XYZ file of C-alpha atoms in Angstrom:
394
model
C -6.185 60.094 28.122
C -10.140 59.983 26.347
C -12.337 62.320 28.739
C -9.709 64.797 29.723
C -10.515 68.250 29.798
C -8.322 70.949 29.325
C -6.526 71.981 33.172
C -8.162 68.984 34.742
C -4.497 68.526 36.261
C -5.055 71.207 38.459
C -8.087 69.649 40.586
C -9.903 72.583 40.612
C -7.729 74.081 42.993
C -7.039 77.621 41.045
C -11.030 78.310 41.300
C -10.722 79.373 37.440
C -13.687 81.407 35.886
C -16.079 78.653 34.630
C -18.383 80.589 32.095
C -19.941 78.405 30.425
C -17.532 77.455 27.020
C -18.776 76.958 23.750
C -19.395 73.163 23.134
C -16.869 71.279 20.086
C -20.161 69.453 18.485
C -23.187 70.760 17.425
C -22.537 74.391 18.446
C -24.690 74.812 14.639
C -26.154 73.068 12.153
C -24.232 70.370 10.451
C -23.049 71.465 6.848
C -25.000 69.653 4.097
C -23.333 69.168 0.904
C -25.260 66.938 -0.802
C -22.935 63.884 -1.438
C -23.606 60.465 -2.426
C -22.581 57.382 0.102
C -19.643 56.758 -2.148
C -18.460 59.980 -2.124
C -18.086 60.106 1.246
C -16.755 57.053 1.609
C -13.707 57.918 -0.357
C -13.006 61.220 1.343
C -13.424 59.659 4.485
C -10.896 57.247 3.359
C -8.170 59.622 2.130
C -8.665 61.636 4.914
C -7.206 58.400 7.192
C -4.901 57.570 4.545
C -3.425 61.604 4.085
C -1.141 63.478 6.985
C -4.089 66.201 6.650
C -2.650 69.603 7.574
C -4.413 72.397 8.591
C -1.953 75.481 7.789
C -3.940 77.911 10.510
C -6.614 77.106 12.854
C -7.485 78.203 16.882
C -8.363 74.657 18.229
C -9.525 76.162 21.735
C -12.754 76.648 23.259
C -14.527 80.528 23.787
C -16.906 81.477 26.288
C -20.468 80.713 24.729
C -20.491 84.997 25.034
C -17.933 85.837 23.081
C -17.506 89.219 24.983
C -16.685 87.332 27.939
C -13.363 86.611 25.792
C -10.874 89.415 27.252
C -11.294 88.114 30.767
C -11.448 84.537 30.211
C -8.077 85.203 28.200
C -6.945 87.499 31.417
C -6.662 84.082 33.070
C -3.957 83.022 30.682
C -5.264 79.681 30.410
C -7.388 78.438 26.843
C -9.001 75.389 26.640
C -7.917 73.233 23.969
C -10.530 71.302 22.541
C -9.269 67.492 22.759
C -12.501 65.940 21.855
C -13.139 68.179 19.238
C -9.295 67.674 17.715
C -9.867 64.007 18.123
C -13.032 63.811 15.907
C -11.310 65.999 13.378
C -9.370 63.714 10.832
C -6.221 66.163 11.411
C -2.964 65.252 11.811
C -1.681 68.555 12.173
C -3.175 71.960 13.151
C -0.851 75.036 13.325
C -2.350 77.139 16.617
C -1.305 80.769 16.558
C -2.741 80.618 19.768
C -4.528 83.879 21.453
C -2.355 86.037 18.730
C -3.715 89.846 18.648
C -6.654 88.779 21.532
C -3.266 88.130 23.857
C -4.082 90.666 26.578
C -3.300 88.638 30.058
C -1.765 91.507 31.929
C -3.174 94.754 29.987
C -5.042 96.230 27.091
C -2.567 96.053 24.033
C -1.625 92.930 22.418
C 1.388 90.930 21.073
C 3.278 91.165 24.869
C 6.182 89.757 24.915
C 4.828 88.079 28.651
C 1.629 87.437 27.601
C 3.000 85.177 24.628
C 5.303 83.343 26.331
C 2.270 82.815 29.203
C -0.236 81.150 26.634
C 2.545 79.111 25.026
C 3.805 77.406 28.641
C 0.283 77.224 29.214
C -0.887 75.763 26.896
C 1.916 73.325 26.943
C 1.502 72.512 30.427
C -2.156 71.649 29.784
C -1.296 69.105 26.780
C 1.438 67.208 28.695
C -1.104 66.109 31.206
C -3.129 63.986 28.015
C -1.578 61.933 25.373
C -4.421 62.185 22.685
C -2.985 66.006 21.571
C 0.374 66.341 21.116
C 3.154 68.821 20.522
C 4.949 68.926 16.792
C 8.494 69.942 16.538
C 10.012 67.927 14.015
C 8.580 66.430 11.068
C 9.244 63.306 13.053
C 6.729 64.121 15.323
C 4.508 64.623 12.588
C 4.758 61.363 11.102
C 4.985 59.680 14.605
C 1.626 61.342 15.324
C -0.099 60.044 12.492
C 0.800 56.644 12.981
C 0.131 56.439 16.484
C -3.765 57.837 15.184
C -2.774 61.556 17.348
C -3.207 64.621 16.158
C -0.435 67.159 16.625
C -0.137 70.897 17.113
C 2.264 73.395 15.548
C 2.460 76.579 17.741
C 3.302 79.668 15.942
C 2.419 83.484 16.218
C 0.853 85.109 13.473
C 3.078 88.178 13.934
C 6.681 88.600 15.194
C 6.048 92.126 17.151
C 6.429 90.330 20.666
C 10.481 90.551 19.694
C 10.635 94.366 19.509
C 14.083 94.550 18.256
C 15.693 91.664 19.464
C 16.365 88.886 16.983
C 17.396 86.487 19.890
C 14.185 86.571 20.649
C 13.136 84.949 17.714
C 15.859 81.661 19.118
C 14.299 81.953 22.727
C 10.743 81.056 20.802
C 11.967 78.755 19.143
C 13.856 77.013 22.268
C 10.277 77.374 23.294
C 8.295 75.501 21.105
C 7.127 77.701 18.241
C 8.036 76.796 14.700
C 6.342 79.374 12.183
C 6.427 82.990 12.722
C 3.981 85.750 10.622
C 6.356 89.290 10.178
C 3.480 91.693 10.765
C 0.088 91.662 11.673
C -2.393 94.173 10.265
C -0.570 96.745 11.735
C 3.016 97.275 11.088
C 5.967 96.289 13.171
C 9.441 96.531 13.061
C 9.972 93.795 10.749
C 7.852 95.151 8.266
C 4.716 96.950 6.884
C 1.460 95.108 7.946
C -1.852 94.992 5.228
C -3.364 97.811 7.222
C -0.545 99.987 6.699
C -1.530 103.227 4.226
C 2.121 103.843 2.752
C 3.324 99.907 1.885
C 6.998 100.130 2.884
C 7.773 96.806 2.584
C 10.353 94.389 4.598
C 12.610 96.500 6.633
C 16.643 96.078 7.488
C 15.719 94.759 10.632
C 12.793 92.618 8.875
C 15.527 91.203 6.201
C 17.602 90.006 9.229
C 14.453 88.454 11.169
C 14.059 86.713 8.391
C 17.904 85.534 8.278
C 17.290 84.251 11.525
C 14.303 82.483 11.043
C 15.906 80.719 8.100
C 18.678 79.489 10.060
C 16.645 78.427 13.535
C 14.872 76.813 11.273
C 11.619 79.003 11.490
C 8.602 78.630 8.482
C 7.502 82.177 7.939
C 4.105 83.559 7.342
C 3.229 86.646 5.688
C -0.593 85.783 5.495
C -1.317 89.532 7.336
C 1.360 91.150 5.909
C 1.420 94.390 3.049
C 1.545 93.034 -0.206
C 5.285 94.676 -0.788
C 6.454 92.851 2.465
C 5.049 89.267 1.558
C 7.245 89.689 -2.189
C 10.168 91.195 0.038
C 10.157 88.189 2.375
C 9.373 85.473 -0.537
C 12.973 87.053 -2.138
C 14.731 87.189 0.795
C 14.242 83.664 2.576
C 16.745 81.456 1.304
C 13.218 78.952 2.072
C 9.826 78.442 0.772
C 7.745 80.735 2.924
C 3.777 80.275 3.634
C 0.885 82.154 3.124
C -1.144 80.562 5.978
C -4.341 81.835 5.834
C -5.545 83.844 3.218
C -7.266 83.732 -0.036
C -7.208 85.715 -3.982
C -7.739 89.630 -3.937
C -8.886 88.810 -7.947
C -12.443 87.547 -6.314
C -13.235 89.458 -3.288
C -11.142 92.693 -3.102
C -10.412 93.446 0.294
C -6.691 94.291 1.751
C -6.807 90.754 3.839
C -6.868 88.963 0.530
C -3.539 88.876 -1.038
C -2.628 90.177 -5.012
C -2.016 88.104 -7.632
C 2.255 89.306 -7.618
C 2.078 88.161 -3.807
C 0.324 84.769 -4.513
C 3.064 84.231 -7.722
C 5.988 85.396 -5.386
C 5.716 83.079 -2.671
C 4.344 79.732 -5.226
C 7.706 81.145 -7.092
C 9.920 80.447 -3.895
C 7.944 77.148 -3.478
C 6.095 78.071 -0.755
C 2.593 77.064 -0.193
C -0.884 78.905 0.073
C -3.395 78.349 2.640
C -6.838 79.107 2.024
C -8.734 80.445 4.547
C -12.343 80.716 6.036
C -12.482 83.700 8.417
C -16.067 85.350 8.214
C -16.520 87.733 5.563
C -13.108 87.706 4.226
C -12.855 84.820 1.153
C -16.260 85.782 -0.352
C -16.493 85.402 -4.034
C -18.988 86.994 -6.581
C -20.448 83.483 -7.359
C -20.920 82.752 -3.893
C -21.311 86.220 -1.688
C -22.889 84.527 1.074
C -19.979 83.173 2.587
C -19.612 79.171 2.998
C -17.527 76.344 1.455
C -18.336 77.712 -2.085
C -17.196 80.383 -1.613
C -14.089 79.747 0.194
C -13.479 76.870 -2.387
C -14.030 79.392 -5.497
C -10.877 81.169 -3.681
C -8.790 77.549 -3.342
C -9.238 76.694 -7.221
C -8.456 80.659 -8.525
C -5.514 80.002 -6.416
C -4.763 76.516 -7.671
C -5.256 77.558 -11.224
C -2.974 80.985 -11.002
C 0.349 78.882 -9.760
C -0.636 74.968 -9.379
C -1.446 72.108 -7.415
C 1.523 72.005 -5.854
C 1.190 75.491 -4.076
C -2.193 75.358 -2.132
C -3.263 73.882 1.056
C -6.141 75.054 3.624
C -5.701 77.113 6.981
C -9.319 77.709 7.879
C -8.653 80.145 10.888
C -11.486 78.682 12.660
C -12.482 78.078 16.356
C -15.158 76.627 18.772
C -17.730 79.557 19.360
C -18.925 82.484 17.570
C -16.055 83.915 15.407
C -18.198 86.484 13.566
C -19.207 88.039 17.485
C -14.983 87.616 17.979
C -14.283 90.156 15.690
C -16.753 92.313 16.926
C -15.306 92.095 20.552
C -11.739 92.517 19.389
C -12.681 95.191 16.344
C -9.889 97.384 17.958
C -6.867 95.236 17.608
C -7.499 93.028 15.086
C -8.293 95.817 12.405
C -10.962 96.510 9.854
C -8.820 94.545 6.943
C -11.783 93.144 6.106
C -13.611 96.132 5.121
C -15.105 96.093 1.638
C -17.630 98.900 -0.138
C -19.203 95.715 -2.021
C -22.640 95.241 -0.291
C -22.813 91.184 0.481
C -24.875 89.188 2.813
C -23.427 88.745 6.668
C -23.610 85.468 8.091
C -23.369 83.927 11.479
C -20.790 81.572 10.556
C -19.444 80.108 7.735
C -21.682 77.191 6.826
C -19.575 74.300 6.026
C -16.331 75.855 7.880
C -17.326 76.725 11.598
C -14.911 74.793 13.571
C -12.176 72.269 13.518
C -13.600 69.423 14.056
C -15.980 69.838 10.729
C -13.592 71.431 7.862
C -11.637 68.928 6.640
C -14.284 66.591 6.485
C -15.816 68.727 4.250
C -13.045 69.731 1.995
C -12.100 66.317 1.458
C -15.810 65.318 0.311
C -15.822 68.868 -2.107
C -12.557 67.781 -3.253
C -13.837 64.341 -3.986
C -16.951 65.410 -5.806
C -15.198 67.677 -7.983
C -13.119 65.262 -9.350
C -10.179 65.879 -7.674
C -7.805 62.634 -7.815
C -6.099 60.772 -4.607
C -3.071 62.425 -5.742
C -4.307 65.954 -6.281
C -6.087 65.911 -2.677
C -2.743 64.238 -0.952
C -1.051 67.603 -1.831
C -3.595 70.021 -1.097
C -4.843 68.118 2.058
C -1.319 67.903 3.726
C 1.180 66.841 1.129
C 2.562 70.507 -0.072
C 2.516 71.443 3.214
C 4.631 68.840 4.258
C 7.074 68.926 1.141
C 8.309 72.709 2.426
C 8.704 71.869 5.900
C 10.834 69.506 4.851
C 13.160 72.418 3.409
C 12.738 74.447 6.130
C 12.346 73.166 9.217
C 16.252 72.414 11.203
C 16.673 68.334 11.820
C-alpha cells in the first residue's frame, strides 16, 4: 500500500524511539552527470525494460545522527525505505540487513538472536505493504518485475552467527535468507576474514559450510573475505559464487579491494562481481575523490580483466550519512579500508549516496559510454540472474 511507513501496523502502540530518520530524497545534492535528453531517455528505458539487480545494498533508513545508530538498532526494528525502493528502478536489492552494526541485546555483533530478530522483523514489517516484497525464488523475481515491485534478497554478509553448527546454515535458510558471506573482516570459523594478518584460507569446517550452502541452495559471498579464502571457496563450490560488493586491488590498494587471482578465481567458476561504492574504498588514481568515476574506473578494470559476463553492481549504500557510519561503528566493522595513499575524504559518494539514485546513474554512465542494450542487460541484472539460476534450489 503507497504511503506506508515502515511499523505503521503497530499503531503506535510500542512508543518506539522516533529520532528523527534520515529522509529517502534529497538527503544531498542530486548527482550531475552531464547527459544529453537522449541519453537519458534510453537509460531510463532499459532500466524499465532490465530485471536491474543490485548485488548489495542497506535499503533502510538511519537516524539523521548517525551516532544515534546503536540504540535505534537496540530496538530491533529498521525502517525500510518503501518510497525510496519504489522510486529506485530496482527489481532486486540484496539487504544484508544490520550485518556487523547487529547489536540488539549487547555490544558484539553477528548474534545468533540478534540476526534472527532483524530478519523476522523486518519481515513482519514488509508483509503489512505490498509495494516491497520478499524474493525467494527466481520466480519471485520475475513475478516482481512484472507486477512493477521491487523485491528484496536477505542475506548476511558473514556466516559467524552459526558458530559451529552447519544446521544453522538450513534454519536460515527455512528463514528467508538466500546468500551467505563466509567471513567478515575478521575471521570466523569458516574461514580467514581480509583483516586477518596470517591468510589461512577456507577451513575444514569452512569447506563443509560451503557443502551445505551448495546443497540448501545458498549463493555465497566472499566480498569481505582473505584473498586465500575467496580462491578456496571459488574451488570448492560445486556453484558460481559472488563477489558482492567489492572492487580491483590493481587501482586502489587497500585489503577491502580484492587481487587480481581472487577476481579471476571466482569469474573462472562463473560467478559474478559486484562493484561497490562504500566511502573511501573503490577510489582510483584517475579519480581519488571518490564518486561514480571512480567507482566506474573499478567496474571497467574489472570488466576488462575477466568479461562482460562477470560484473554487476552492489553499491553498499543506505539512507543517511554512511561516511559518519563507519565512524560510529570503527570498532566492529574494521579499518580494511585503511590506505597510506593520501586522497581527498568526502561526505558521500557523489553520484552513489543511496538507493534510490544509483542505478539511475549507472544506467545513464553506461549509456554514454557506449555501452550496448545487451552489454548493460548483463551488467545491470542479467549476470546476476544467469548464476542464480545455477544456484539457487527450485
Amino acid at each position: 500500500m503507497s504511503g506506508y511507513e515502515s511499523y505503521d501496523y503497530l499503531d503506535g502502540d510500542l512508543h518506539l524511539p522516533r529520532d528523527p530518520l534520515t529522509p529517502e530524497f534529497n538527503r544531498v545534492p542530486p548527482y550531475d552527470g552531464g547527459h544529453t535528453p537522449a541519453v537519458i531517455e534510453r537509460a531510463e528505458r532499459l532500466l524499465a525494460a532490465t530485471i536491474t539487480i543490485s548485488l548489495h545494498d542497506h535499503p533502510v533508513r538511519f537516524p539523521a545522527d548517525m551516532a544515534n545508530t546503536p540504540a535505534y538498532n537496540r530496538t530491533g526494528r529498521q525502517f525500510t525505505a518503501f518510497e525510496g525502493l519504489r522510486a529506485s528502478g530496482l527489481t532486486v536489492v540484496f539487504d544484508n540487513m544490520m550485518d556487523g552494526t547487529a547489536t540488539v541485546t549487547g555490544n558484539t555483533p553477528w548474534q545468533w538472536e540478534d540476526v534472527v530478530t532483524d530478519l523476522g522483523m523486518r519481515q513482519a514489517d514488509i508483509a503489512h505493504q505490498s509495494d516491497v516484497v520478499v524474493i525467494r525464488t527466481l520466480a519471485d523475481i520475475h513475478a516482481a518485475h512484472a507486477a512493477g515491485r521491487t523485491g528484496l534478497v536477505f542475506g548476511l554478509e558473514a556466516a559467524t552467527p552459526i558458530g559451529n553448527d552447519l544446521d544453522r546454515l538450513d534454519i536460515l535458510y527455512g528463514l528467508g535468507i538466500r546468500q551467505i558471506g563466509l567471513a567478515y573482516s575478521q575471521s570466523n570459523g569458516l574461514g580467514a576474514g581480509l583483516s586477518e594478518r596470517t591468510d589461512f584460507g577456507l577451513t575444514d569446517f569452512g569447506r563443509a559450510a560451503v557443502r551445505r550452502m551448495n546443497q540448501l541452495g545458498l549463493a555465497i559471498d566472499v566480498s569481505h573475505s582473505s584473498d586465500r579464502t575467496g580462491i578456496d571457496a571459488a574451488d570448492a563450490s560445486d556453484v558460481p559464487v559472488f563477489i558482492t560488493h567489492a572492487g580491483a586491488r590493481a587501482l586502489w590498494d587497500i585489503p577491502r579491494l580484492k587481487s587480481d587471482d581472487v577476481l579471476r578465481a571466482v569469474a573462472a567458476g562463473g560467478g559474478v562481481i559486484g562493484t561497490s561504492a562504500a566511502p573511501h574504498t573503490t577510489i582510483s588514481r584517475d579519480h581519488p575523490t571518490h564518486s561514480l568515476l571512480s567507482v566506474m574506473d573499478h567496474f571497467e578494470y574489472c570488466a576488462e580483466l575477466v568479461g562482460i559476463d562477470h560484473v554487476a553492481f552492489g553499491p553498499d549504500t543506505l539512507y543517511g550519512d554512511h561516511v559518519r557510519l563507519h565512524t560510529t561503528f570503527s570498532s566492529m566493522l574494521g579499518a580494511a579500508a585503511a590506505t597510506t595513499e593520501d586522497h581527498p575524504r568526502v561526505e558521500y559518494v557523489d553520484g552513489l549516496e543511496n538507493p534510490t539514485e544509483s542505478f539511475h546513474n549507472i544506467a545513464a554512465w553506461l549509456v554514454e559510454h557506449g555501452y550496448s542494450d545487451d552489454e548493460i542487460g548483463k551488467v545491470l541484472g542479467g549476470n546476476v540472474l544467469r548464476v542464480l539460476g545455477e544456484v539457487w534450489a527450485g
